[in-house]
XYZ file of C-alpha atoms in Angstrom:
232
model
C 81.454 71.752 118.354
C 84.918 70.519 119.377
C 85.993 70.936 122.992
C 89.209 72.591 121.752
C 87.193 75.492 120.275
C 85.359 76.307 123.501
C 88.191 78.127 125.377
C 88.631 80.567 122.474
C 84.947 81.451 122.532
C 84.865 81.622 126.327
C 87.762 84.127 126.289
C 85.691 86.718 124.427
C 84.369 89.560 126.636
C 80.867 88.670 125.444
C 81.012 85.235 127.137
C 83.764 85.616 129.726
C 81.663 86.372 132.817
C 78.480 84.433 132.106
C 77.361 81.550 134.312
C 79.098 78.289 133.374
C 75.893 76.297 133.030
C 74.337 78.875 130.721
C 77.527 79.011 128.644
C 77.504 75.227 128.314
C 73.868 75.262 127.224
C 74.578 77.961 124.670
C 77.533 76.041 123.234
C 75.556 72.813 122.878
C 73.651 74.310 119.979
C 76.734 75.903 118.393
C 78.903 74.416 115.683
C 82.124 75.213 113.864
C 82.391 75.443 110.097
C 85.239 76.246 107.722
C 84.424 78.292 104.625
C 86.493 78.863 101.471
C 87.215 82.408 100.209
C 84.471 84.563 98.666
C 81.561 82.729 100.321
C 78.577 84.852 101.369
C 77.840 84.010 104.983
C 74.852 86.288 105.562
C 72.791 88.387 103.177
C 71.651 91.938 103.806
C 67.905 91.962 104.517
C 67.665 88.338 105.694
C 66.601 87.528 109.233
C 69.349 86.701 111.711
C 69.740 82.929 112.076
C 73.117 82.825 113.816
C 75.585 84.889 115.774
C 78.905 84.418 113.974
C 82.329 84.349 115.634
C 85.413 84.554 113.429
C 88.009 82.162 114.852
C 90.372 82.063 111.870
C 90.491 84.071 108.642
C 88.943 87.385 107.605
C 85.365 88.422 106.856
C 84.265 91.498 104.904
C 81.054 93.272 105.906
C 79.302 94.846 102.908
C 76.216 96.894 102.100
C 74.445 97.517 98.780
C 72.007 100.028 97.323
C 70.917 100.786 93.770
C 73.577 98.552 92.178
C 76.305 100.062 94.339
C 78.351 98.161 96.930
C 80.589 99.338 99.748
C 82.791 97.731 102.356
C 81.558 98.626 105.833
C 84.088 96.815 108.013
C 86.580 93.973 108.200
C 86.180 91.345 110.951
C 89.209 89.379 112.140
C 89.727 86.832 114.951
C 88.322 86.837 117.498
C 85.428 88.979 116.369
C 81.640 88.620 116.248
C 78.943 89.730 113.818
C 76.090 90.778 113.709
C 75.092 90.963 117.395
C 72.424 93.674 117.152
C 70.405 91.762 114.538
C 70.694 88.615 116.643
C 69.420 90.240 119.842
C 66.595 92.130 118.118
C 65.590 89.242 115.840
C 65.853 91.791 113.048
C 67.081 91.721 109.432
C 70.779 91.979 108.748
C 71.775 95.515 107.738
C 74.935 94.180 106.088
C 76.073 91.145 104.179
C 79.172 89.166 105.178
C 81.644 87.433 102.875
C 84.852 85.539 103.556
C 87.998 87.172 102.198
C 90.107 84.053 102.709
C 89.645 80.552 104.077
C 87.935 81.173 107.418
C 86.768 79.160 110.403
C 83.695 80.399 112.251
C 81.614 79.427 115.253
C 77.869 79.734 114.576
C 75.509 80.079 117.539
C 71.752 79.956 116.830
C 70.251 83.414 117.343
C 67.291 82.008 119.249
C 69.663 80.438 121.795
C 71.506 83.751 122.167
C 68.244 85.582 122.860
C 67.144 82.942 125.382
C 70.473 83.211 127.205
C 70.206 87.013 127.162
C 66.936 86.701 129.112
C 68.334 84.210 131.645
C 71.903 85.310 132.337
C 72.364 88.847 133.682
C 76.159 88.791 133.254
C 75.762 87.828 129.604
C 73.113 90.526 129.155
C 75.481 93.165 130.578
C 78.255 91.962 128.259
C 75.883 92.235 125.274
C 74.960 95.793 126.262
C 78.653 96.684 126.656
C 79.543 95.298 123.227
C 76.607 97.021 121.541
C 77.596 100.284 123.242
C 81.130 99.893 121.935
C 79.797 99.208 118.430
C 77.587 102.299 118.647
C 80.522 104.486 119.671
C 82.650 103.024 116.862
C 79.870 103.897 114.415
C 79.771 107.508 115.675
C 83.549 107.800 115.354
C 83.429 106.445 111.824
C 80.697 108.948 110.911
C 82.768 111.802 112.353
C 85.794 110.603 110.399
C 83.809 110.589 107.138
C 81.985 113.891 107.681
C 84.629 116.052 109.350
C 87.809 115.048 107.510
C 88.969 115.358 103.939
C 89.817 112.199 102.017
C 93.528 112.958 102.471
C 93.115 113.347 106.241
C 91.167 110.075 106.424
C 93.940 108.254 104.588
C 96.621 109.849 106.781
C 94.871 108.708 109.948
C 94.374 105.219 108.547
C 98.119 105.021 107.860
C 98.835 106.145 111.428
C 96.528 103.455 112.868
C 98.183 100.817 110.699
C 101.576 101.997 111.903
C 100.492 101.668 115.531
C 99.259 98.129 114.875
C 102.657 97.430 113.266
C 104.324 98.463 116.553
C 105.501 101.799 115.189
C 107.441 100.380 112.251
C 108.477 102.892 109.605
C 107.904 100.258 106.889
C 104.835 98.006 107.000
C 102.180 96.389 104.828
C 98.612 97.565 104.317
C 96.237 95.063 105.870
C 93.724 95.144 102.977
C 93.827 95.689 99.251
C 93.448 99.246 97.979
C 90.008 98.707 96.446
C 88.571 97.789 99.834
C 90.564 100.503 101.569
C 89.040 103.140 99.272
C 85.564 101.823 100.079
C 86.136 101.880 103.842
C 87.449 105.447 103.638
C 84.481 106.606 101.539
C 86.579 107.217 98.438
C 86.686 106.051 94.854
C 89.723 104.116 93.676
C 90.770 107.151 91.629
C 90.517 109.477 94.645
C 92.575 107.052 96.724
C 95.270 106.965 94.041
C 95.422 110.772 94.034
C 95.505 110.902 97.835
C 98.400 108.441 97.914
C 100.400 110.717 95.606
C 99.457 113.773 97.675
C 100.835 112.088 100.817
C 104.361 111.897 99.410
C 105.376 115.462 100.442
C 104.285 114.502 103.984
C 106.834 111.690 104.112
C 104.576 108.777 103.164
C 105.284 106.512 100.217
C 102.933 103.695 99.256
C 104.135 101.195 96.661
C 101.729 98.317 96.141
C 100.824 97.279 99.685
C 104.100 98.501 101.234
C 103.978 101.746 103.226
C 107.077 103.737 104.162
C 106.810 106.618 106.640
C 109.921 108.796 106.522
C 108.593 111.932 108.244
C 106.472 111.063 111.263
C 105.987 114.657 112.416
C 104.755 115.825 109.020
C 102.239 112.966 108.871
C 100.985 113.734 112.391
C 100.626 117.427 111.581
C 98.452 116.517 108.597
C 96.362 113.832 110.295
C 95.748 115.593 113.640
C 94.563 112.356 115.322
C 92.183 112.635 118.257
C 91.006 109.942 120.705
C 87.404 111.097 120.124
C 87.669 109.664 116.605
C 90.734 107.453 116.443
C 91.081 105.669 119.799
C 89.169 102.350 119.621
C 89.185 102.022 123.435
C 87.701 105.483 124.088
């Protein structure tokens, strides 16, 4: 692993407060690898060999059942996956695939578990990250179960607008097929929902989104921090 990659990893909340010697030991077994697009990094059901850190690029988390696939999440820099399987030495509950050329840091799962036992600051950071992931999972379940498909799309557009610094015109961050999967919709339902949003001041052409009536969109979406605030 190159010395230039270490500060990026160290900056993550997961590693920020751990003892320097333990961090150095953990990094000695880590390595960096660049993957082309559409490469499967981990396979659902396999045992966890590595904790993965996305340094550059984008990774899609997927799940399958009975010849059906769905996108569970998108991981961007600097993000980790799948920590729970690593700590528990358990099978992956999702697969991971690169969406574009991506650079990742791979840390052997056994080394992560050993460090978890030795370094209390690292252990607390692991618990904090797993707690955050748990809360994100609950919020996502509430979003899927309590909202209509149109309301889910409206809130997704609002979150994208916030990430675009409030711009009235911005680009969707993923293609519509994956967006439909994340929102628990079919491609056909997403297409209908996009048309239904037009009276609320939202126009989506290709990947470009234009919001012309902010109040109308907010009245439809009814965002709440108990579902939509990632820091809550």
